[in-house]
Short mmCIF file of C-alpha atoms in Angstrom, two decimals:
data_model
loop_
_atom_site.label_atom_id
_atom_site.label_comp_id
_atom_site.label_asym_id
_atom_site.label_seq_id
_atom_site.Cartn_x
_atom_site.Cartn_y
_atom_site.Cartn_z
CA MET A 93 19.95 30.13 -41.96
CA GLU A 94 18.48 33.16 -43.73
CA LEU A 95 14.84 32.84 -44.74
CA MET A 96 15.56 33.12 -48.48
CA GLU A 97 18.09 30.32 -48.20
CA THR A 98 15.53 28.31 -46.23
CA ILE A 99 12.96 28.81 -49.00
CA GLN A 100 15.44 27.54 -51.58
CA GLN A 101 16.34 24.46 -49.56
CA ARG A 102 12.88 23.40 -48.40
CA HIS A 103 10.96 20.77 -50.40
CA SER A 104 7.88 18.69 -49.59
CA VAL A 105 8.61 15.37 -47.87
CA ARG A 106 6.10 12.53 -47.46
CA GLN A 107 8.22 9.76 -45.93
CA TYR A 108 9.62 10.14 -42.42
CA THR A 109 12.02 8.25 -40.15
CA ASP A 110 11.37 7.14 -36.57
CA GLU A 111 13.78 9.77 -35.19
CA PRO A 112 11.88 11.83 -32.58
CA ILE A 113 11.82 15.60 -32.70
CA ALA A 114 14.22 16.96 -30.09
CA ALA A 115 12.74 18.74 -27.08
CA ASP A 116 14.44 22.05 -27.91
CA ALA A 117 13.10 21.96 -31.48
CA LEU A 118 9.60 21.26 -30.19
CA ALA A 119 9.90 24.16 -27.75
CA ALA A 120 11.08 26.51 -30.50
CA LEU A 121 8.18 25.44 -32.70
CA GLN A 122 5.69 25.96 -29.88
CA ASP A 123 7.04 29.49 -29.37
CA GLU A 124 6.62 30.26 -33.08
CA ILE A 125 3.12 28.74 -33.07
CA ALA A 126 2.16 30.97 -30.12
CA ALA A 127 3.47 34.03 -31.99
CA CYS A 128 1.57 33.11 -35.17
CA ASN A 129 -1.63 32.50 -33.20
CA ARG A 130 -1.31 35.91 -31.52
CA GLU A 131 -0.61 37.78 -34.74
CA GLY A 132 -3.08 35.92 -36.96
CA GLY A 133 -5.86 35.28 -34.46
CA LEU A 134 -5.51 31.55 -35.14
CA HIS A 135 -5.62 28.35 -33.09
CA VAL A 136 -2.78 26.37 -34.71
CA GLN A 137 -1.80 23.32 -32.65
CA LEU A 138 1.15 20.94 -32.71
CA VAL A 139 0.27 17.25 -32.47
CA ALA A 140 3.26 15.09 -31.50
CA ASN A 141 3.67 11.31 -31.42
CA GLU A 142 0.27 10.60 -32.98
CA PRO A 143 0.60 8.07 -35.85
CA LYS A 144 -3.08 7.29 -36.50
CA ALA A 145 -3.93 10.29 -38.69
CA PHE A 146 -1.54 9.09 -41.39
CA ASP A 147 -2.17 5.37 -40.96
CA SER A 148 -5.08 5.11 -43.37
CA THR A 149 -5.82 4.09 -46.94
CA MET A 150 -5.96 7.73 -48.02
CA ALA A 151 -2.59 8.50 -46.45
CA HIS A 152 -1.00 5.48 -48.07
CA TYR A 153 -2.56 6.50 -51.37
CA GLY A 154 -0.90 9.88 -50.87
CA LYS A 155 2.41 8.04 -50.37
CA PHE A 156 2.79 9.16 -46.76
CA SER A 157 4.70 6.97 -44.34
CA GLY A 158 6.14 7.38 -40.87
CA VAL A 159 4.20 10.58 -40.09
CA LYS A 160 3.74 10.89 -36.31
CA ASN A 161 3.82 14.67 -35.90
CA TYR A 162 1.79 17.36 -37.58
CA LEU A 163 0.44 20.88 -37.28
CA ALA A 164 -3.34 21.31 -37.23
CA LEU A 165 -4.20 24.67 -38.81
CA VAL A 166 -7.34 25.75 -36.98
CA GLY A 167 -8.91 29.18 -36.76
CA PRO A 168 -12.18 31.12 -36.56
CA LYS A 169 -14.55 30.56 -39.48
CA GLY A 170 -14.55 33.40 -41.99
CA SER A 171 -13.53 34.50 -45.46
CA GLN A 172 -9.93 35.21 -44.41
CA LEU A 173 -9.22 31.90 -42.65
CA ASP A 174 -7.72 29.98 -45.58
CA GLU A 175 -5.34 32.78 -46.51
CA LEU A 176 -4.29 33.32 -42.89
CA CYS A 177 -3.60 29.61 -42.46
CA GLY A 178 -1.51 29.61 -45.62
CA TYR A 179 0.47 32.67 -44.55
CA TYR A 180 1.21 31.62 -40.98
CA GLY A 181 1.42 27.93 -41.82
CA GLU A 182 4.24 28.63 -44.26
CA ARG A 183 5.98 30.74 -41.65
CA LEU A 184 5.91 27.65 -39.42
CA VAL A 185 7.06 25.41 -42.28
CA LEU A 186 10.14 27.57 -42.80
CA LYS A 187 10.81 27.69 -39.05
CA ALA A 188 10.69 23.89 -38.99
CA GLN A 189 13.16 23.76 -41.89
CA GLN A 190 15.53 26.04 -39.98
CA LEU A 191 15.27 23.63 -37.05
CA GLY A 192 16.41 20.74 -39.24
CA LEU A 193 12.93 19.29 -39.80
CA ASN A 194 10.97 18.44 -42.93
CA THR A 195 7.33 19.15 -43.76
CA CYS A 196 4.52 18.62 -46.23
CA TRP A 197 1.24 20.49 -46.64
CA VAL A 198 -1.65 18.00 -46.52
CA ALA A 199 -5.19 18.81 -47.63
CA MET A 200 -7.19 15.58 -47.65
CA THR A 201 -5.01 12.49 -47.33
CA TYR A 202 -5.21 12.16 -43.56
CA LYS A 203 -7.79 11.07 -40.99
CA LYS A 204 -9.13 13.31 -38.23
CA ILE A 205 -8.47 11.63 -34.88
CA PRO A 206 -10.90 12.71 -32.12
CA GLY A 207 -9.40 14.47 -29.12
CA VAL A 208 -5.86 15.10 -30.34
CA PHE A 209 -6.46 18.76 -31.14
CA GLN A 210 -9.22 21.25 -30.36
CA VAL A 211 -11.66 22.84 -32.80
CA GLY A 212 -13.99 25.35 -31.14
CA ALA A 213 -17.67 25.87 -31.94
CA ASN A 214 -16.92 28.77 -34.28
CA GLU A 215 -13.66 27.34 -35.58
CA LYS A 216 -12.62 25.22 -38.53
CA LEU A 217 -9.71 22.93 -39.39
CA THR A 218 -8.38 23.96 -42.81
CA VAL A 219 -5.37 21.72 -43.50
CA VAL A 220 -2.56 19.98 -41.65
CA ILE A 221 1.20 20.02 -42.11
CA ALA A 222 3.15 16.76 -41.72
CA LEU A 223 6.30 17.27 -39.67
CA GLY A 224 9.42 15.35 -38.70
CA HIS A 225 12.75 14.01 -39.94
CA GLY A 226 12.38 13.07 -43.58
CA GLU A 227 13.92 10.02 -45.18
CA THR A 228 15.17 12.48 -47.81
CA GLN A 229 15.20 16.25 -48.21
CA GLY A 230 12.65 16.10 -51.03
CA VAL A 231 13.09 17.14 -54.64
CA THR A 232 12.57 20.30 -56.65
CA HIS A 233 9.56 20.71 -58.93
CA LYS A 234 9.23 22.49 -62.23
CA VAL A 235 8.06 26.08 -61.78
CA LYS A 236 6.40 28.55 -64.11
CA SER A 237 8.21 31.56 -65.52
CA ALA A 238 8.01 34.87 -63.66
CA THR A 239 5.96 36.45 -66.45
CA GLU A 240 3.35 33.67 -66.21
CA VAL A 241 2.52 34.62 -62.62
CA SER A 242 3.20 38.37 -62.58
CA ASN A 243 3.53 41.55 -64.63
CA LEU A 244 7.31 41.56 -64.13
CA SER A 245 9.11 43.48 -66.88
CA SER A 246 12.59 44.80 -67.62
CA GLY A 247 11.59 48.04 -65.90
CA SER A 248 10.40 46.44 -62.67
CA PRO A 249 12.35 47.22 -59.48
CA ALA A 250 14.78 44.60 -58.20
CA TRP A 251 12.70 43.97 -55.07
CA PHE A 252 9.65 43.01 -57.16
CA LYS A 253 11.71 40.56 -59.20
CA ALA A 254 13.12 39.04 -55.99
CA GLY A 255 9.63 38.75 -54.53
CA VAL A 256 8.25 37.01 -57.60
CA GLU A 257 11.18 34.59 -57.64
CA ALA A 258 10.54 33.73 -53.98
CA ALA A 259 6.81 33.29 -54.71
CA LEU A 260 7.62 30.82 -57.48
CA LEU A 261 9.22 28.59 -54.84
CA ALA A 262 6.05 28.53 -52.73
CA PRO A 263 4.35 25.14 -52.38
CA THR A 264 0.89 25.16 -54.00
CA ALA A 265 -1.85 22.55 -54.43
CA MET A 266 -0.85 20.04 -57.12
CA ASN A 267 2.10 22.37 -57.87
CA GLN A 268 -0.20 24.36 -60.16
CA GLN A 269 0.93 27.85 -59.10
CA LYS A 270 -2.46 29.45 -59.78
CA PHE A 271 -1.75 32.99 -58.60
CA LYS A 272 -1.03 36.40 -60.06
CA LEU A 273 1.18 39.16 -58.62
CA THR A 274 0.79 42.66 -60.06
CA LEU A 275 2.81 45.78 -59.30
CA GLU A 276 0.93 48.98 -60.05
CA ASN A 277 1.46 52.50 -58.73
CA GLY A 278 3.86 51.27 -56.08
CA LYS A 279 1.45 48.69 -54.66
CA VAL A 280 1.38 44.93 -55.13
CA SER A 281 -1.82 42.96 -55.57
CA ALA A 282 -1.94 39.19 -55.16
CA LYS A 283 -4.86 37.27 -56.61
CA ALA A 284 -5.75 33.62 -56.14
CA GLY A 285 -6.68 31.39 -59.04
CA MET A 286 -9.58 28.97 -59.13
CA GLY A 287 -9.63 25.60 -57.40
CA PHE A 288 -9.53 23.88 -54.05
CA TYR A 289 -7.25 25.50 -51.46
CA ALA A 290 -6.47 28.41 -53.79
CA LYS A 291 -6.72 30.88 -50.89
CA VAL A 292 -4.42 28.75 -48.72
CA ASP A 293 -1.97 28.82 -51.63
CA LEU A 294 -2.35 32.60 -51.84
CA GLY A 295 -1.37 33.01 -48.19
CA ILE A 296 1.73 30.87 -48.73
CA VAL A 297 2.63 32.85 -51.84
CA LYS A 298 2.23 36.19 -50.07
CA TYR A 299 4.54 35.11 -47.25
CA HIS A 300 7.18 34.04 -49.75
CA PHE A 301 6.81 37.28 -51.68
CA GLU A 302 7.33 39.32 -48.52
CA VAL A 303 10.50 37.37 -47.69
CA GLY A 304 11.95 37.88 -51.17
CA ALA A 305 10.84 41.49 -51.74
CA GLY A 306 11.36 42.85 -48.26
CA ARG A 307 8.26 44.01 -46.44
CA GLU A 308 9.72 47.51 -46.15
CA ASN A 309 9.75 47.97 -49.95
CA PHE A 310 6.05 47.81 -50.73
CA THR A 311 2.46 47.75 -49.51
CA TRP A 312 -0.25 45.28 -50.48
CA ALA A 313 -2.99 46.76 -52.63
#
């Protein structure tokens, strides 16, 4: 499945079945995690068969059920961590979708279980990503118009339009899409809005934009 097609098909899923993740899918995910950790300098970890994190009042309030697998997005503390976790986390989300799995970004509605993943002395857990076989494939959400999140115009190149359209399909906190993409003098700038997890959202958006626009067509400002 091509990445753009994967972006179009992937939706957030909060309810999961008891079907285990196949060994080959787990191995493929671990390979992609290792690649993301190398490239991003992160410490992302896959937690499998661990139901306690999503067996809490907060998780039930968030309408999660059946979650036994998740990705812990951990990395070195610093100003770039949230954006890096968003960027590489979404890369893993789309890889999971290609492997026939479903996912959901989770900011607060889970419980940290001691000992199931490692957080070093100078590291921080940003968010987690629920993972598994969904009871459904999720549903689409209303998105903003391209001109609400960018300076797209009738004179913009086709690659910029494609990038903005891909960015509009990026999952963001509360589906608020608080970001702005601007093409100027051949370079693209991406700015985060205000609010919790805005920089995580920005990383997700930038990964989507690159998939849609083609990384060879532009440079980030």
